[in-house]
GROMACS .gro file of C-alpha atoms in nm:
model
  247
    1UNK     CA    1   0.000   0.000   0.000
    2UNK     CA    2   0.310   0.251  -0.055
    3UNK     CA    3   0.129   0.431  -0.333
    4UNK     CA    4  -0.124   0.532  -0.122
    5UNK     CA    5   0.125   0.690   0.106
    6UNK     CA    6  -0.006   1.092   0.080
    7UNK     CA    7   0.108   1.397   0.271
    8UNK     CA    8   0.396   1.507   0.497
    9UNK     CA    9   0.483   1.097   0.545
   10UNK     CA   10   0.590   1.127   0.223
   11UNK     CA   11   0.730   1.357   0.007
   12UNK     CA   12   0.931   1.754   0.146
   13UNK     CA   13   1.085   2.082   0.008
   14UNK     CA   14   1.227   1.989  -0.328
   15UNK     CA   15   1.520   2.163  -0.518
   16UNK     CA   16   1.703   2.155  -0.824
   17UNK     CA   17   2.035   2.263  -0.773
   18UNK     CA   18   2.174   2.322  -1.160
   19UNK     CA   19   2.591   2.394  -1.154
   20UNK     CA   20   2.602   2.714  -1.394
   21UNK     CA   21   2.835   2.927  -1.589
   22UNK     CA   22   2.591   3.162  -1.596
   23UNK     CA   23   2.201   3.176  -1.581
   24UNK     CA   24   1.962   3.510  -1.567
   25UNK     CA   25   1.555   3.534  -1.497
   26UNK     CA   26   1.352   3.777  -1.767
   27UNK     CA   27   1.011   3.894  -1.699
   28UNK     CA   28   0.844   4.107  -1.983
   29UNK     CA   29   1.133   4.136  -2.132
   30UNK     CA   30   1.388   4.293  -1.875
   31UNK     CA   31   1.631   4.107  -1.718
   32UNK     CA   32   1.581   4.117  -1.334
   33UNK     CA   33   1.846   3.874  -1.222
   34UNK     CA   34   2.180   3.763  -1.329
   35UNK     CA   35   2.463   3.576  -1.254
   36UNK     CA   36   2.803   3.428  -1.340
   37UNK     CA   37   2.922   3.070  -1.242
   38UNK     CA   38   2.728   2.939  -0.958
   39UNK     CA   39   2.437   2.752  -0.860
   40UNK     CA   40   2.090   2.809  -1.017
   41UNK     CA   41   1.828   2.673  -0.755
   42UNK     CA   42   1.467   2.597  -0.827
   43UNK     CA   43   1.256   2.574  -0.511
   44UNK     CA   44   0.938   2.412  -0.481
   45UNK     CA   45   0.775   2.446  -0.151
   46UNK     CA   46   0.496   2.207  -0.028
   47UNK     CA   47   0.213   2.280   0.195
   48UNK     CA   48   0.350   2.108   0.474
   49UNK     CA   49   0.737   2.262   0.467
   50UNK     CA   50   0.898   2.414   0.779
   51UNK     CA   51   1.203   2.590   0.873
   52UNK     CA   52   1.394   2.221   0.906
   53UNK     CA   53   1.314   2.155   0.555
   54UNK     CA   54   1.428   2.557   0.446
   55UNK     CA   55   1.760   2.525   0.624
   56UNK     CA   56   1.858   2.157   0.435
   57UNK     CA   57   1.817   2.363   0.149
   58UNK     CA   58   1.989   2.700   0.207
   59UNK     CA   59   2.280   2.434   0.333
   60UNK     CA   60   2.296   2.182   0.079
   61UNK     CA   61   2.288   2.480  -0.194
   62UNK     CA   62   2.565   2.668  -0.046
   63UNK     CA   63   2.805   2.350   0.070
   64UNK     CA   64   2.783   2.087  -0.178
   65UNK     CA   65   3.113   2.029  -0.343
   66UNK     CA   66   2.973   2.074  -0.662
   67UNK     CA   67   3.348   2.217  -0.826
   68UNK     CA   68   3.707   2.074  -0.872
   69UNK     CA   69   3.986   2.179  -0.661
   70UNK     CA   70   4.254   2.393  -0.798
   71UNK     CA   71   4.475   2.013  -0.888
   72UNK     CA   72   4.190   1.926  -1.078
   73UNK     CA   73   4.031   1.659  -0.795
   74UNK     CA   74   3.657   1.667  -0.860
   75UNK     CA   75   3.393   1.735  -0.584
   76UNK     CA   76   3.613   1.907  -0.372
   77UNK     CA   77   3.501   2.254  -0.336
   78UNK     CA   78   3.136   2.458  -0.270
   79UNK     CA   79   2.963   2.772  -0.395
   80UNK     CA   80   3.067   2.903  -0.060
   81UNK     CA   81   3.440   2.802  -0.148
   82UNK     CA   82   3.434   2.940  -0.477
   83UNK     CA   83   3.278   3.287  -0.397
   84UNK     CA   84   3.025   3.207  -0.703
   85UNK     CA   85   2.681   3.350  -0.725
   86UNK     CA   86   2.327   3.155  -0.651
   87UNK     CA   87   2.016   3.248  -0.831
   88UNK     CA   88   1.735   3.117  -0.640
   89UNK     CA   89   1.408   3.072  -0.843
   90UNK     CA   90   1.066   2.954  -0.691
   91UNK     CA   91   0.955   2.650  -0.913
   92UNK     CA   92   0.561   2.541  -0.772
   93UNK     CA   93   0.511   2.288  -1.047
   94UNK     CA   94   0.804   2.060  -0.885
   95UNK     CA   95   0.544   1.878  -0.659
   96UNK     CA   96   0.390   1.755  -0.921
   97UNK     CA   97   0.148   1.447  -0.915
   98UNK     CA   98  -0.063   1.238  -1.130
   99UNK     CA   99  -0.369   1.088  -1.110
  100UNK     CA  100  -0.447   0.698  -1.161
  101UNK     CA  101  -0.462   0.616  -1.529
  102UNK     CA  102  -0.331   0.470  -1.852
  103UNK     CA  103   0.017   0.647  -1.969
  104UNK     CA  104  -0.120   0.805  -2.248
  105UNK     CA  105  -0.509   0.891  -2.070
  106UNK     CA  106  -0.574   1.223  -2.059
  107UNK     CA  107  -0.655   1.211  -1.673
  108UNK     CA  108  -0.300   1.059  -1.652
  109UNK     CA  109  -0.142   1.315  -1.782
  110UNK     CA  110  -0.268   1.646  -1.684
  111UNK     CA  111  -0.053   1.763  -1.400
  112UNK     CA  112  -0.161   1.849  -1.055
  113UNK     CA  113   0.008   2.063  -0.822
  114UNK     CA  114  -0.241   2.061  -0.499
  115UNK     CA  115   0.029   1.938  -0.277
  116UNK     CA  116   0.235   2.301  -0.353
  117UNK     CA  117   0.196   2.543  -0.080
  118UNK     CA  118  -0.047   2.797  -0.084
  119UNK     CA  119   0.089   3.136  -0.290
  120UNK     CA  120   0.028   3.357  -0.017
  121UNK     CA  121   0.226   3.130   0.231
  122UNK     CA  122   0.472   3.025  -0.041
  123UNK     CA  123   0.595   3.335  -0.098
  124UNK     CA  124   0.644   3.425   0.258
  125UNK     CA  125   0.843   3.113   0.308
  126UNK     CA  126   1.004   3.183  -0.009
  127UNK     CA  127   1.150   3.593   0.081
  128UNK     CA  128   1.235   3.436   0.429
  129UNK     CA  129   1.428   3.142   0.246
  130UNK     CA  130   1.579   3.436   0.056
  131UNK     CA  131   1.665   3.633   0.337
  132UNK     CA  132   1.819   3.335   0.493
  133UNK     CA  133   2.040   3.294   0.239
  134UNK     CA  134   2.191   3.638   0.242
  135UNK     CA  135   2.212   3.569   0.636
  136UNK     CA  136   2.440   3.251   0.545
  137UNK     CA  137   2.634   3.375   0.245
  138UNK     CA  138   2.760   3.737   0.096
  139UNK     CA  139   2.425   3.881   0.025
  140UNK     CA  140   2.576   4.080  -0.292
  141UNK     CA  141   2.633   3.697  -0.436
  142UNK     CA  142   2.252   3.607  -0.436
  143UNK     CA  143   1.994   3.667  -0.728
  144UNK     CA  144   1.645   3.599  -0.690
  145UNK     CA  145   1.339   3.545  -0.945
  146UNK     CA  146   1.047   3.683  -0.942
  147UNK     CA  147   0.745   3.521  -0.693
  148UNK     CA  148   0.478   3.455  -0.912
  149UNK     CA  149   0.546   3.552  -1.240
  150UNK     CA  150   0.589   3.416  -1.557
  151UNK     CA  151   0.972   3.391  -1.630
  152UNK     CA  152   1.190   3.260  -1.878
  153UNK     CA  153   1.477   3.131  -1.714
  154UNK     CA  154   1.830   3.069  -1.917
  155UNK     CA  155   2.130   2.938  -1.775
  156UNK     CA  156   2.460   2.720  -1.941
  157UNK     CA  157   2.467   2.432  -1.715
  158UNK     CA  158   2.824   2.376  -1.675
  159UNK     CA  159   2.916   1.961  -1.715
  160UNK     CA  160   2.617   1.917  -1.728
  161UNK     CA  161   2.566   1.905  -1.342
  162UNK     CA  162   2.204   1.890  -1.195
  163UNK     CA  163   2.141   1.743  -0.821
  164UNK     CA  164   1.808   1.699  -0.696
  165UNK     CA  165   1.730   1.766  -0.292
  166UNK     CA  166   1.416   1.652  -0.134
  167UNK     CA  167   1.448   1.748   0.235
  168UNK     CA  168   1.283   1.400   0.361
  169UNK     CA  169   1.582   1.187   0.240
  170UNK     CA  170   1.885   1.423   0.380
  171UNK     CA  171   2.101   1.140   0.231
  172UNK     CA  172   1.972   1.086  -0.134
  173UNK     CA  173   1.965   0.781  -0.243
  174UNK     CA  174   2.125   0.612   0.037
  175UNK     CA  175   1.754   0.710   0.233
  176UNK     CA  176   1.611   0.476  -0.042
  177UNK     CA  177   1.554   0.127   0.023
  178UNK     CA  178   1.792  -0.133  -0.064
  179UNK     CA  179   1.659  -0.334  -0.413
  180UNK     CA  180   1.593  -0.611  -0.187
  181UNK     CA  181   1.343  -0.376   0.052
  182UNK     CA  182   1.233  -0.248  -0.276
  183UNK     CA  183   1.164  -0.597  -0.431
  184UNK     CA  184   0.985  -0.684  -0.098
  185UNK     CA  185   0.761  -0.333  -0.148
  186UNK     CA  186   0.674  -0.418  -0.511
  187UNK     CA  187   0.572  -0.797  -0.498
  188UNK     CA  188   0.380  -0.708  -0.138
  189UNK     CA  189   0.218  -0.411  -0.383
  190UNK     CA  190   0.144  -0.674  -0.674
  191UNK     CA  191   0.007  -0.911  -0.456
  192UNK     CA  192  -0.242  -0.635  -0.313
  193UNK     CA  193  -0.363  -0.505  -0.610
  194UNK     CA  194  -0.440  -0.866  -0.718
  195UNK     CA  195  -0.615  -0.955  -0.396
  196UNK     CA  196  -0.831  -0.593  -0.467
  197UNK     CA  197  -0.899  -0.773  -0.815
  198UNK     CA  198  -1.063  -1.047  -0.680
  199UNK     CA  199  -1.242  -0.849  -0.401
  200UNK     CA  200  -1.374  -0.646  -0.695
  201UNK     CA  201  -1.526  -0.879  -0.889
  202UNK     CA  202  -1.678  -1.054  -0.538
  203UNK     CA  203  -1.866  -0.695  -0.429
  204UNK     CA  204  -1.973  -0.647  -0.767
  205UNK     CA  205  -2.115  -1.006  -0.746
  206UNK     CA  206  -2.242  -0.929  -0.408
  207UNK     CA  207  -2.371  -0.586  -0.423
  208UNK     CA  208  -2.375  -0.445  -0.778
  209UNK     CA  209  -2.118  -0.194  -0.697
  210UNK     CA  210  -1.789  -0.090  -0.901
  211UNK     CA  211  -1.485  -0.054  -0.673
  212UNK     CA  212  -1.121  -0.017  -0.697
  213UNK     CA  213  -0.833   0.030  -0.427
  214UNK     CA  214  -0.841   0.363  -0.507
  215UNK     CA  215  -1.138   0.390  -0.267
  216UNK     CA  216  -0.950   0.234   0.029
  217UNK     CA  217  -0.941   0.397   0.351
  218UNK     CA  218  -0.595   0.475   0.567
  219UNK     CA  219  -0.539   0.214   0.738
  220UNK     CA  220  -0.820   0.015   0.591
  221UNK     CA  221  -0.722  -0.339   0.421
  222UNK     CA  222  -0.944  -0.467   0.120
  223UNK     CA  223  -1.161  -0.658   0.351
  224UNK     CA  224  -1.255  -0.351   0.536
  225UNK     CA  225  -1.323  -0.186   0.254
  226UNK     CA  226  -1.592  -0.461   0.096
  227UNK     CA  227  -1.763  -0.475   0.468
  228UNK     CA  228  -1.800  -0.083   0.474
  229UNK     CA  229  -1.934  -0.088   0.149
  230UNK     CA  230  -2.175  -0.339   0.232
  231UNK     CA  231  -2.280  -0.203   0.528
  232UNK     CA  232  -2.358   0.135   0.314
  233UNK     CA  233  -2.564  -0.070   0.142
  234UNK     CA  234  -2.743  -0.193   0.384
  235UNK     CA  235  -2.642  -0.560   0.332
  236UNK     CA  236  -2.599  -0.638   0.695
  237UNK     CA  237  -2.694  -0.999   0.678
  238UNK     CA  238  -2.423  -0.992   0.387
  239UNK     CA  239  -2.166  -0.813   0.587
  240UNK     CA  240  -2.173  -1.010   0.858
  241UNK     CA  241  -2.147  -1.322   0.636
  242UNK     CA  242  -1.857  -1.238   0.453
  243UNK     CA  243  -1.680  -1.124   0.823
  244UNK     CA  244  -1.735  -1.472   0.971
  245UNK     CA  245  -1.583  -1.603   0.635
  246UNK     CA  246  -1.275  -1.405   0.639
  247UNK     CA  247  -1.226  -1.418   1.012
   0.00000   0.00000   0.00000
C-alpha cells in the first residue's frame, strides 16, 4: 500500500540545484536577475514545509562540493568556497502528481500541483528562504526570481551538473531502500492489487457496486473496505457473512 502513502509521510521541500556558468531570470522582457558561475536553484515548496526543511536547502545549496579543486580533484570545493553566485528561483510545479490512469489517458497526464503550498504562504516562506540565504552567504552573491510571475529562465549548465534535494531523504539515495526492501515493497504491492482484483469482482457479485483500491481507507485493508461498502448498502446480513468467512 506505498502508493497510497499521501502527505507530509511522504514527500518535502524539493530543489534543483543546476551547476552554472551563468544563468539570468527575464520577466516582460527585462532582465531582473543575473549571474556568473554558480548555482541556479529551483525551489518548490509544499504545503506542509517548515524551517527544518528551508535550512537543508539554504545548506545543501551553499556546501555541496559541486566544483574541482585547484589540482583538478573533482567534488572538492562549494559555492561558498568558490565565492560564485546563486540564483534562487521559486519552481511550484516541482510537486507535481498524477492521477491513476493509462500512460497516455488524458486524466494521466494532466498535471496536478495541490500538494504546492499555498501562494500567499509560499511566498512568505520563499522571501524568508531568501533572506536566509543572504544571512548565510555574501548577500551581494545572491539573485532571486520573481514570486509569481511568468519567467523565462536561461542558464549554461556547466558539465552538465544537476542534483536533486528533497528534504525528507537528507542522504539521497542512500535514504532509499535497498533493491531487496524495494523488491519486498513491489511484490507485497502486486500481490495487493491482485487480492483488490478479486475483491472487486466478489462486491460487484455481491452488491452491484464498481470498486477499486483507489477507494481504500488509511489504514483500511481490502476486507474492510468490501464490509464498509456493504454495510452502506445496507447488506448487513451480507456483511456479517462475509466477516465470519474471512475471520
Amino acid at each position: 500500500y506505498q502508493r497510497r502513502v499521501r502527505g507530509p509521510n511522504r514527500w518535502k521541500m524539493r530543489c534543483i540545484l543546476q551547476r552554472c556558468l551563468e544563468a539570468a531570470v527575464t520577466v516582460d522582457g527585462q532582465v531582473v536577475s543575473k549571474i556568473g558561475p554558480g548555482i541556479l536553484a529551483l525551489v518548490g515548496i509544499l504545503d506542509w514545509d517548515g524551517e527544518g526543511d528551508m535550512e537543508y536547502v539554504i545548506k545543501k545549496t551553499l556546501h555541496l562540493k559541486l566544483w574541482p579543486s585547484e589540482e583538478g580533484k573533482p567534488w572538492t570545493r562549494s559555492c561558498i568556497d568558490m565565492g560564485f553566485e546563486v540564483l534562487v528561483v521559486s519552481q511550484f510545479t516541482l510537486p507535481i502528481c498524477f492521477k491513476k490512469g493509462g500512460l497516455t489517458t488524458s486524466n494521466a497526464n494532466r498535471p496536478d500541483f495541490h500538494f504546492a503550498m499555498p501562494p500567499t504562504r509560499a511566498e512568505e516562506m520563499y522571501d524568508h528562504m531568501l533572506a536566509q540565504y543572504r544571512e548565510e552567504y555574501m548577500p551581494d552573491r545572491l539573485q532571486a526570481g520573481v514570486f509569481g510571475a511568468m519567467m523565462d529562465v536561461s542558464l549554461v549548465n556547466d558539465g552538465p551538473v544537476t542534483i536533486q534535494l528533497d528534504s525528507r531523504m537528507p542522504r539521497g539515495m542512500y535514504d532509499v531502500c535497498s533493491a531487496e526492501q524495494l523488491r519486498q515493497e513491489t511484490a507485497r504491492a502486486d500481490a495487493a492489487e491482485k487480492r483488490m482484483v478479486e475483491l472487486e469482482k466478489q462486491l460487484m457479485e455481491l452488491t452491484g457496486v464498481a470498486v477499486s483500491y483507489t477507494h481504500l481507507r488509511a489504514h483500511e485493508t481490502p476486507e474492510h473496505l468490501v464490509c464498509r461498502l456493504l454495510l452502506e448498502k445496507k447488506k448487513n446480513k451480507l456483511a456479517q457473512k462475509y466477516v465470519s468467512k474471512h475471520r
